[in-house]
Short mmCIF file of C-alpha atoms in Angstrom, two decimals:
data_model
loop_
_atom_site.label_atom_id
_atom_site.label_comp_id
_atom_site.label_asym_id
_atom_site.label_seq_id
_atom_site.Cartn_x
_atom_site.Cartn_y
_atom_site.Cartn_z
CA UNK A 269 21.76 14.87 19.37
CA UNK A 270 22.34 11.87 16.83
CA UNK A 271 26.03 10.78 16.70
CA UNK A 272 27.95 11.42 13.94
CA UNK A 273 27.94 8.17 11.54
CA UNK A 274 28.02 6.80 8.29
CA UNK A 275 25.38 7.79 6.01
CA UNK A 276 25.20 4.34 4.97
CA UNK A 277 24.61 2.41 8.05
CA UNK A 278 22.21 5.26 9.29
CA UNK A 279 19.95 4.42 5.83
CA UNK A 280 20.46 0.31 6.74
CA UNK A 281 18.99 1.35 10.34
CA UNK A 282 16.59 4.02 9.03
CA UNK A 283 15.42 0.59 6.78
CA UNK A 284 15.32 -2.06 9.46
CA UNK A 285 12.45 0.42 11.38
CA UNK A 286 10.12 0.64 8.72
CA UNK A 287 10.46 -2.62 8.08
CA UNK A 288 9.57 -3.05 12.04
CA UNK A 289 7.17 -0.21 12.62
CA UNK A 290 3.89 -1.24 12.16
CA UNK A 291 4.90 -4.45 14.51
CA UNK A 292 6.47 -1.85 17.09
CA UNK A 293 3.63 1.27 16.95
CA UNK A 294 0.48 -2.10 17.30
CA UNK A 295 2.79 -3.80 20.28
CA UNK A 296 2.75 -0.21 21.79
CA UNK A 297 -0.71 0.57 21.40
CA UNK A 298 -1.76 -2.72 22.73
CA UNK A 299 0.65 -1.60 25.60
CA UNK A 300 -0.25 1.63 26.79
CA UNK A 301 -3.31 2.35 24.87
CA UNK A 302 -2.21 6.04 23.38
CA UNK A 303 -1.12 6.59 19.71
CA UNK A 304 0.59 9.39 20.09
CA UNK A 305 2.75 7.91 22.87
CA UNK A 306 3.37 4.88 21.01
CA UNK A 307 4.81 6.87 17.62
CA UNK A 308 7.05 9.30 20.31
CA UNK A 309 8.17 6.55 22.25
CA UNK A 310 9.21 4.55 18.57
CA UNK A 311 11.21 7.72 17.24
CA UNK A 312 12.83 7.94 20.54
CA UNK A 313 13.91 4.33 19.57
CA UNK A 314 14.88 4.97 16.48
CA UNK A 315 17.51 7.72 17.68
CA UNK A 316 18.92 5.16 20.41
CA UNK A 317 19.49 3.03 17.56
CA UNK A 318 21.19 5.68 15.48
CA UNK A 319 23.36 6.89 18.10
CA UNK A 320 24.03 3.13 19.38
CA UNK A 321 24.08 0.59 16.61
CA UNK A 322 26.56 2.09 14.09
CA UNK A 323 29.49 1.01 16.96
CA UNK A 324 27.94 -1.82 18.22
CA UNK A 325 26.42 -3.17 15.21
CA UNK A 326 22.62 -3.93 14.30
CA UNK A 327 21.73 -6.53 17.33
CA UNK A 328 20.31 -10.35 16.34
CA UNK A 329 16.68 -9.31 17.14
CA UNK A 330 16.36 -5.21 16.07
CA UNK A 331 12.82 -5.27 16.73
CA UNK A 332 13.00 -6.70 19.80
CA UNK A 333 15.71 -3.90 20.56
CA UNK A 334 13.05 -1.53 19.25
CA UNK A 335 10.06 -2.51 21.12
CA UNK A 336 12.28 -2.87 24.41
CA UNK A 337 13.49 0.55 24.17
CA UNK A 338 10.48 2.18 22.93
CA UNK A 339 8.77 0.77 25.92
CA UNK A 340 11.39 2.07 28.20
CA UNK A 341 10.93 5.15 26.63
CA UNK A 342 7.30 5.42 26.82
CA UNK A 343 7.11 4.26 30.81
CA UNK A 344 9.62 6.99 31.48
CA UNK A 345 7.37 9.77 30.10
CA UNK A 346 4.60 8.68 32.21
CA UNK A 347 6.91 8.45 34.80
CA UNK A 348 7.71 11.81 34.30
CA UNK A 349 4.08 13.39 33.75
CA UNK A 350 2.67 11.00 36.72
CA UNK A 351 -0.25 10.01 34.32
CA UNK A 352 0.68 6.04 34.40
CA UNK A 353 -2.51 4.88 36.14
CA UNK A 354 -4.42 7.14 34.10
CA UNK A 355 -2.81 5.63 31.01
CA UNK A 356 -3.21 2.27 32.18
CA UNK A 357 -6.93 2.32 32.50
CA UNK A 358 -7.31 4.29 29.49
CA UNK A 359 -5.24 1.22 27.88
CA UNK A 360 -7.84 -1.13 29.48
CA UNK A 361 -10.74 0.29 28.21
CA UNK A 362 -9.06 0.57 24.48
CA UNK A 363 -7.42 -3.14 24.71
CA UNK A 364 -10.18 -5.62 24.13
CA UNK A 365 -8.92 -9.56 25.03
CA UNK A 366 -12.70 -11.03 25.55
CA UNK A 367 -12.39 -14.16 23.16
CA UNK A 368 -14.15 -13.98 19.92
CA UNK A 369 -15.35 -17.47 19.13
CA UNK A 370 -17.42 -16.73 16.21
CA UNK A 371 -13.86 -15.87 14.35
CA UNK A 372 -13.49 -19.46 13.53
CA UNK A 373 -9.85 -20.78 13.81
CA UNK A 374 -8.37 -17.08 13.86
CA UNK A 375 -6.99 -15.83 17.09
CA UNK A 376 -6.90 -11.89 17.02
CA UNK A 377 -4.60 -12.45 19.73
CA UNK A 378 -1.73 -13.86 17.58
CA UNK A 379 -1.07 -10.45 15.63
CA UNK A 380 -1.62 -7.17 17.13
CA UNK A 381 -1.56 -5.06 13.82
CA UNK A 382 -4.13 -6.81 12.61
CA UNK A 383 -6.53 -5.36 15.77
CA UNK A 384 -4.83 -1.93 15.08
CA UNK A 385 -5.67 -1.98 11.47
CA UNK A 386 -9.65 -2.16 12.38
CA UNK A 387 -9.15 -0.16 14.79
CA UNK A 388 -7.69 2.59 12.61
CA UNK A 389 -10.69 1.78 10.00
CA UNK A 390 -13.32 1.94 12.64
CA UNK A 391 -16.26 3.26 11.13
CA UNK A 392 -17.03 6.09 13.61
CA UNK A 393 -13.45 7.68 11.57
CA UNK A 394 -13.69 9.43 8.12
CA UNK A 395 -13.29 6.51 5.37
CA UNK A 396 -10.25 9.04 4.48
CA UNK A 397 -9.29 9.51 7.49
CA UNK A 398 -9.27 5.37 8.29
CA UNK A 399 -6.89 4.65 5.26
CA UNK A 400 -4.29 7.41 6.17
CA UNK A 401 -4.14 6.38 9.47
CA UNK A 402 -3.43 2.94 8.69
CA UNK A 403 -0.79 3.90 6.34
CA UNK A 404 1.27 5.63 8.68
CA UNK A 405 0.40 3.54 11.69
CA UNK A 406 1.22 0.20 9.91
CA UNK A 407 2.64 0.53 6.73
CA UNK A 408 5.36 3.38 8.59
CA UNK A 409 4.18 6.24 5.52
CA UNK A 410 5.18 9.94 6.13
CA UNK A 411 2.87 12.34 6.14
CA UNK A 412 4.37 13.71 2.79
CA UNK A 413 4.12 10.03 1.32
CA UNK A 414 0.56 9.35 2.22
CA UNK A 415 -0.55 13.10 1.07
CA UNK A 416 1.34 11.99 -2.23
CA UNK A 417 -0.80 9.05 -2.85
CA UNK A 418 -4.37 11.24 -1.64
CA UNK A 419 -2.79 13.82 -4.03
CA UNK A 420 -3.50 16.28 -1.09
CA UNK A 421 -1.25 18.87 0.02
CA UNK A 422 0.98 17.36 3.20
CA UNK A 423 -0.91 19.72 5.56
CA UNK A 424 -4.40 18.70 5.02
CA UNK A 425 -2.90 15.05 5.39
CA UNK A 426 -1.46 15.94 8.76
CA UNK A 427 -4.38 17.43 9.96
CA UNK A 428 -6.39 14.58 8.75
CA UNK A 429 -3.95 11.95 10.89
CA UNK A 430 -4.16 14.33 14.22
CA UNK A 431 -7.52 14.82 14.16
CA UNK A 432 -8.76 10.77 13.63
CA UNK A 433 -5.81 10.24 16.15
CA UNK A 434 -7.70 12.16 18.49
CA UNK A 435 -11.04 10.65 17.68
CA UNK A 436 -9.66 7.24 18.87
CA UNK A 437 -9.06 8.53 21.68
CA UNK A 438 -12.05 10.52 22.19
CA UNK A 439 -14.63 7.55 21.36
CA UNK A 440 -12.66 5.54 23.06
CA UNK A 441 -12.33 2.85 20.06
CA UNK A 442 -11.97 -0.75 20.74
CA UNK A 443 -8.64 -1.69 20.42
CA UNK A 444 -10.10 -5.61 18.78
CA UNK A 445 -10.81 -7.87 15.91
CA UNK A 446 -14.73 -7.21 15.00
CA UNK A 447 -17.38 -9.61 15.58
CA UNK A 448 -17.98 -12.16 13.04
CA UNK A 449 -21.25 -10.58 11.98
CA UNK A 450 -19.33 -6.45 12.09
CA UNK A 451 -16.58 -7.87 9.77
CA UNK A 452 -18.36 -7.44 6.44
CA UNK A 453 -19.49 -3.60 6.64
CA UNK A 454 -15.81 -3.39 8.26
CA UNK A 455 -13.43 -4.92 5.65
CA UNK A 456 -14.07 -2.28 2.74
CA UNK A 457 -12.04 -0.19 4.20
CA UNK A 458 -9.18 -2.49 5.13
CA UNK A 459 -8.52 -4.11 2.00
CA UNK A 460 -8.40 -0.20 0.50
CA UNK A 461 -5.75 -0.05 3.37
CA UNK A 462 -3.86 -3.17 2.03
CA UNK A 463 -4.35 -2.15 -1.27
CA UNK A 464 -2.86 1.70 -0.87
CA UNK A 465 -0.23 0.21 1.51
CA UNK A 466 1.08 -2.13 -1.33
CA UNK A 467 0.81 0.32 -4.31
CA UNK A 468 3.26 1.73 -2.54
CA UNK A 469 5.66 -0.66 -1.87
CA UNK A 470 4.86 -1.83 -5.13
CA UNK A 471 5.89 1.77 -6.93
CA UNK A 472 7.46 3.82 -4.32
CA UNK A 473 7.02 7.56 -4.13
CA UNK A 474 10.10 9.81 -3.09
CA UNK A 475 13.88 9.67 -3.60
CA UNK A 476 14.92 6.10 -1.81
CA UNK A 477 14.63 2.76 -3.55
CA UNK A 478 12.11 2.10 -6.47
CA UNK A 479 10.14 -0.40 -4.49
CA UNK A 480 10.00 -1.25 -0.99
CA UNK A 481 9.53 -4.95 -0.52
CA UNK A 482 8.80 -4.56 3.11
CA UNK A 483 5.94 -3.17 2.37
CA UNK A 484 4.74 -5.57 -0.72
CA UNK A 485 5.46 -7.91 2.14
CA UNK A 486 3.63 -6.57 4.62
CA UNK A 487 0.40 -6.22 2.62
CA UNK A 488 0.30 -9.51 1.61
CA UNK A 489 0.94 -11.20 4.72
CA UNK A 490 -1.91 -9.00 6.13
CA UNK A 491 -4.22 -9.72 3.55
CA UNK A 492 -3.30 -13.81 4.09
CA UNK A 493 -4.62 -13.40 7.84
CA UNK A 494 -7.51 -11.94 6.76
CA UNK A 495 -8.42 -14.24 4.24
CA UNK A 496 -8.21 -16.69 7.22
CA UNK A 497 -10.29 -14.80 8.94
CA UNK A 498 -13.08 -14.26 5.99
CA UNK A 499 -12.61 -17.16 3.64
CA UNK A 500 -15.46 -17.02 2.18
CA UNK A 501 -15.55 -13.34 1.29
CA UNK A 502 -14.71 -13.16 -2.58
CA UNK A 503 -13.20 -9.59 -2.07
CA UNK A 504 -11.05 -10.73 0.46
CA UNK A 505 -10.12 -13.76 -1.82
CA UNK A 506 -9.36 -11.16 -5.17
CA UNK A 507 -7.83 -8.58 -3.21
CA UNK A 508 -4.90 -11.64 -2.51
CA UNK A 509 -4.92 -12.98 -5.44
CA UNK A 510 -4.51 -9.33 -7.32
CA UNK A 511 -1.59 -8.45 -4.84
CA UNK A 512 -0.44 -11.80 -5.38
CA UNK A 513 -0.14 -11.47 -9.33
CA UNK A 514 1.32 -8.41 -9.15
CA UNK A 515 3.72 -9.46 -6.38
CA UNK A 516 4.80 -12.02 -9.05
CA UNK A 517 6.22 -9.86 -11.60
CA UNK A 518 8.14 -7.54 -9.00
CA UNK A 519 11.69 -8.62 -9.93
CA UNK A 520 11.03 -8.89 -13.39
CA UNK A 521 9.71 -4.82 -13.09
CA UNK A 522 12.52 -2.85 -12.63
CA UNK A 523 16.28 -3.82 -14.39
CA UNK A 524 19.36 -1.34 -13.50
CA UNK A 525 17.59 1.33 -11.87
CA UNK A 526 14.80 1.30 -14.66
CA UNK A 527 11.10 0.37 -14.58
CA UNK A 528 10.30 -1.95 -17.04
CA UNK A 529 6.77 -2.15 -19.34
CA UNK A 530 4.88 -5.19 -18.97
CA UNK A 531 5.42 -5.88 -22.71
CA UNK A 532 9.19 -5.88 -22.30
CA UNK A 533 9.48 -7.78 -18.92
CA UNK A 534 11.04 -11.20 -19.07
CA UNK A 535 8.56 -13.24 -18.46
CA UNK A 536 10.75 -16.64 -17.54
CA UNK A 537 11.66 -14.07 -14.53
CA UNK A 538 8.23 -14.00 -13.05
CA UNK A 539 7.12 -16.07 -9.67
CA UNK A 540 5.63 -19.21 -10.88
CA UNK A 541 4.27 -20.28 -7.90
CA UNK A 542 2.75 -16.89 -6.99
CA UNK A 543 0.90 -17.37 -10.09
CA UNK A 544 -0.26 -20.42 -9.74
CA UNK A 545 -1.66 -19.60 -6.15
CA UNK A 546 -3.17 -16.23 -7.59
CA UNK A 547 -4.87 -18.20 -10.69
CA UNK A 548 -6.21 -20.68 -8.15
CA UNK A 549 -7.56 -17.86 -6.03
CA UNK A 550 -9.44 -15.89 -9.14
CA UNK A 551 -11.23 -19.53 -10.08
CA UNK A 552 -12.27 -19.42 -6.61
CA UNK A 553 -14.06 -15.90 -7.13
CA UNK A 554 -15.30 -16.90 -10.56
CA UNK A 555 -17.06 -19.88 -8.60
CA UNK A 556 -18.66 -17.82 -6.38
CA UNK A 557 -19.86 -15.59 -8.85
CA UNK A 558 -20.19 -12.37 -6.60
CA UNK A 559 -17.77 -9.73 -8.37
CA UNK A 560 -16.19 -7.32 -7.18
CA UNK A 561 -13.32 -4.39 -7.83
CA UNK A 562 -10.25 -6.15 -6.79
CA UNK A 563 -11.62 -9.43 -7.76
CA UNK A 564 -11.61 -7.85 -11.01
CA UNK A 565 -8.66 -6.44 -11.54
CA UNK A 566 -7.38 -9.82 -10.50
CA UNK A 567 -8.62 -11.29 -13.06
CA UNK A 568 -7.16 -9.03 -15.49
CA UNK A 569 -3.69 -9.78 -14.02
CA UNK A 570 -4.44 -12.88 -14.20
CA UNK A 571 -5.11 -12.83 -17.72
CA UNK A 572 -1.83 -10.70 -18.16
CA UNK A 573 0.06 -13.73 -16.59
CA UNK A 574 -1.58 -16.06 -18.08
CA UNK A 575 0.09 -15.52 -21.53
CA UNK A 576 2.99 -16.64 -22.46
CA UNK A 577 4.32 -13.46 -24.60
CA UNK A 578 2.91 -9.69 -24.75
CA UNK A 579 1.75 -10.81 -28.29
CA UNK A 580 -0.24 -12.99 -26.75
CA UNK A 581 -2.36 -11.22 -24.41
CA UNK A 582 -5.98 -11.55 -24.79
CA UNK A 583 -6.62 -7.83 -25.01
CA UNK A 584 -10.48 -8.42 -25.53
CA UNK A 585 -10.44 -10.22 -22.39
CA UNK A 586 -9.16 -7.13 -20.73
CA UNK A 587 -10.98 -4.38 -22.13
CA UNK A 588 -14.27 -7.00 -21.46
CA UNK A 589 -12.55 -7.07 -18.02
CA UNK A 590 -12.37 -3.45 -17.98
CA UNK A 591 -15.95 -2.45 -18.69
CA UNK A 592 -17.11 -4.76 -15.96
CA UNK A 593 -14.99 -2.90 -13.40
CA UNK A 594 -16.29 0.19 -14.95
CA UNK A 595 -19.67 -0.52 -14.09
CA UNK A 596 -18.57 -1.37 -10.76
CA UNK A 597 -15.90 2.03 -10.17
CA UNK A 598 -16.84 4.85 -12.90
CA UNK A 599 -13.78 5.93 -11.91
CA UNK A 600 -11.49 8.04 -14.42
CA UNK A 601 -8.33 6.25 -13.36
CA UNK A 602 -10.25 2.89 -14.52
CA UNK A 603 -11.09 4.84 -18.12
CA UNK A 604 -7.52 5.12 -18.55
CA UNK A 605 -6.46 1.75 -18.01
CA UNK A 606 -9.47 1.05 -19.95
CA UNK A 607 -7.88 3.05 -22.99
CA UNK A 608 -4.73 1.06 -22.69
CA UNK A 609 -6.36 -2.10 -23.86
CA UNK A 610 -8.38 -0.17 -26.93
CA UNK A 611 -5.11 1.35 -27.99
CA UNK A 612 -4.09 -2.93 -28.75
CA UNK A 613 -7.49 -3.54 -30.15
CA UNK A 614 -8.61 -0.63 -32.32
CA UNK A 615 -4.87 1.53 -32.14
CA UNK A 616 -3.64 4.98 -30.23
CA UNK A 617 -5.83 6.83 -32.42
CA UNK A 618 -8.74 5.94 -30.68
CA UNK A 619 -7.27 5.67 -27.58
CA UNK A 620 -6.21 8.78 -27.33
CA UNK A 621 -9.51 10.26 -28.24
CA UNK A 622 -10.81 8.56 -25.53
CA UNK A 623 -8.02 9.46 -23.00
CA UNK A 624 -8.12 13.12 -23.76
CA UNK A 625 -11.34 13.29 -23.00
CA UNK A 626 -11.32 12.40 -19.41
CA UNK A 627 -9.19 15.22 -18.26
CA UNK A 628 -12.58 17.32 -19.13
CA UNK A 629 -14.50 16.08 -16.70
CA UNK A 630 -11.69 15.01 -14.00
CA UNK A 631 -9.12 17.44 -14.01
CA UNK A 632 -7.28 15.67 -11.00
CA UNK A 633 -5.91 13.64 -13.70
CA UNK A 634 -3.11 16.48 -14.30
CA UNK A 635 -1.62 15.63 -11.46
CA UNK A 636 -1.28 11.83 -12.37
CA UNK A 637 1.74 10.61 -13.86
CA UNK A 638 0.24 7.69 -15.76
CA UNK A 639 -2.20 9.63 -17.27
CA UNK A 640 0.37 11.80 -19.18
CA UNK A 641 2.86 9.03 -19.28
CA UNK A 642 -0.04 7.08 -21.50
CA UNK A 643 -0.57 10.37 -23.76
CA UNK A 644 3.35 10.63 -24.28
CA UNK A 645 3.00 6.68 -25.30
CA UNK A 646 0.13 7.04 -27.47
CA UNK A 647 1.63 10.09 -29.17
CA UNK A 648 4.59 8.27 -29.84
CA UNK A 649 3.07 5.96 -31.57
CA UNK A 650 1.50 8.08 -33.52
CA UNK A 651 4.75 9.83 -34.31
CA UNK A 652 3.23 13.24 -32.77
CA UNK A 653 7.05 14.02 -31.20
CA UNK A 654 6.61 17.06 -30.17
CA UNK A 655 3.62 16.46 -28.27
CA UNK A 656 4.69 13.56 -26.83
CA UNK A 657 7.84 15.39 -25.65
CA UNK A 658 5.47 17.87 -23.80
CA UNK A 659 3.68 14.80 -22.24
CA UNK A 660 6.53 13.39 -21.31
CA UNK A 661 7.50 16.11 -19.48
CA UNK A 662 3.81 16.64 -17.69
CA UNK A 663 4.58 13.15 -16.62
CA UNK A 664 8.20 13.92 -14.83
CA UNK A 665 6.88 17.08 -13.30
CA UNK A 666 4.35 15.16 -11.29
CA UNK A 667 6.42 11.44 -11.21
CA UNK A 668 9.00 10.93 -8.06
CA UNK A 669 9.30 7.55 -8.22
CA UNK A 670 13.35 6.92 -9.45
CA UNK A 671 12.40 3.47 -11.83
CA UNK A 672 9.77 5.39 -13.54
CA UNK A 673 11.18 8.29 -13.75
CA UNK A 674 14.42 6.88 -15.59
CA UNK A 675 12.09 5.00 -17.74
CA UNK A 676 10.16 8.98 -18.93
CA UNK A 677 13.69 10.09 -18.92
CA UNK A 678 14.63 7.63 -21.32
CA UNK A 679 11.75 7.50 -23.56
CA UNK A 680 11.74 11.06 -24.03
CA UNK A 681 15.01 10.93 -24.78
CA UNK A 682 15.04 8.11 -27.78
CA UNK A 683 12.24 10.97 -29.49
CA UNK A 684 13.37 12.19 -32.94
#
């Protein structure tokens, strides 16, 4: 039973342990070697904090309180079942510490969420499977989170979690940083993983706050490590620089509760020096001349930032941009953006056409805000009210983030 408290400090300690879970749930697999101990063992830890911290205050170190009492937790239950040496040996045979000298300068040893983020995208595991794990694993997801971003229902998402949980175990998957020569076939998946884990910080689904920069955080300082570890991988290198451009405008994207349009941000708020880093970082890809998807999209941010006013933006450049990526990732949600950049160069009109006729042939796009947040845009534009009043409200049905969905709120509400 979780003492009675205030509702505030419980959300300021419900905060600090997703901003320390993937740390605490990689320590305790590196530990004991069993995932579903180590996520019991950290929600035990998260009640002792509930029921302890509100009277004696969050300690200096709350993830060092966390991982100490999660431990504690988790030798007591296999005190309790008498499986510790079986544990321990299955931990043996998951934890891998043979040095890896073809790794260059990288020491797998120095961060264990890195090993349990290629573990969880180990390619013996469903490439769906490897990206859900990893977002509840590391980036601390719920189920009902992660099933929002799949755009699965919550069940299937669960089942899809316990059953590549138990494939770990079962195949007994090396709990280790992949060989030099593994890490190319391996790294798809993990800079999807990055990628989801951000978006989500980035644009945060449910009722809490609008973004989550732990997350943003997170991301990026995973992606950094791995860009240490493969510097010479241009995907590696765009995937940074993309999070790093978008990272950029993050205070500039959301103003009294409110998301705010790229057109309308105030661009003198933006993070110069992010920038700067992420421009360096897409001249690097351009050099190599080996594009990819998120090198891509880098560059379109980078063109975004690049310009001094929305008037400014070199829309050509960006729809160029986009039919590159399109030829890369067929993709309907890449079509859309796609249509955002013909509505600047040849008007809605033809925009819409174009975005209208996706839905035909991919009806998941019902069930994306953006795609009938960019109808109820391009309607109102083309002073179609009432229909962008019914796309506006298409978009709310299906939008839980709180920025955006005061933005919709708004919009809809300035219609004549």
């Amino acid at each position: 039973m979780v003492a009675s408290r205030d509702p505030s400090s419980g959300r300021a300690i419900e905060r600090v342990f997703r901003e320390e879970y993937g740390r605490l749930i990689a320590t305790l697999v590196r530990r004991f070697g069993d995932i579903d101990l180590a996520e019991d063992a950290a929600g035990e830890a998260l009640v002792a904090a509930l029921e302890k911290w509100p009277g004696s205050g969050v300690p200096p170190n709350p993830g060092g309180w966390l991982t100490t009492t999660a431990a504690n937790r988790a030798i007591d239950r296999l005190r309790r079942e008498k499986l510790r040496d079986t544990k321990h040996r299955q931990a043996a045979e998951m934890y891998d510490d043979t040095p890896h000298g073809s790794t260059g300068p990288f020491d797998p040893g120095e961060d264990e969420r890195l090993r349990l983020m290629f573990t969880c995208c180990h390619p013996a595991l469903a490439p769906e499977a490897r990206i859900a794990l990893t977002l509840r694993l590391l980036g601390g997801l719920t189920v009902p989170e992660i099933a929002q971003a799949f755009l699965v229902p919550e069940a299937t998402m669960g089942q899809r979690i316990t059953r590549a949980k138990k494939k770990i175990a079962a195949a007994k998957i090396p709990y280790r940083v992949p060989e030099a020569a593994d890490l190319p076939g391996r790294v798809a998946t993990v800079l999807a993983v990055l990628f989801l884990v951000f978006n989500e910080g980035y644009l945060a689904t449910g009722d809490g706050e609008p973004v989550r920069t732990e997350l943003t955080a997170e991301a990026i300082r995973l992606a950094r490590i791995l860009h240490q570890l493969m510097p010479d991988e241009p995907e590696v290198t765009g995937l940074l620089a993309l999070l790093l451009l978008t990272e950029a405008r993050r205070e500039a994207r959301v103003r009294g509760g409110e998301l705010v349009r790229l057109d309308d941000q105030d661009r003198g708020g933006w993070d110069r020096e992010l920038i700067a880093e992420g421009h360096e970082l897409v001249r690097r890809c351009l050099a190599i001349n080996r594009p990819g998807r998120y090198q891509i999209l880098a560059a379109i941010n980078a063109v975004h930032t690049d310009a001094p006013t929305a008037d400014t933006t070199d829309w050509s450049q960006v729809a160029a941009l986009y039919d590159q990526l399109a030829r890369l990732d067929p993709s309907p949600v890449v079509a859309l953006n796609r249509a955002v950049a013909v509505a600047e160069l040849d008007g809605p009109e033809v925009a819409l056409a174009q975005v209208d006729g996706l839905v035909a042939t991919a009806p998941v796009l019902a069930s994306y805000h953006a795609f009938h947040a960019t109808r109820a845009d391009l309607l109102r534009r083309l002073g179609r009210s009432a229909e962008a009043r019914e796309a506006y409200d298409a978009a709310l049905a299906v939008c839980d983030n709180t920025a955006e969905r005061a933005y919709l709120t708004r919009r809809r509400g300035e219609l004549v």
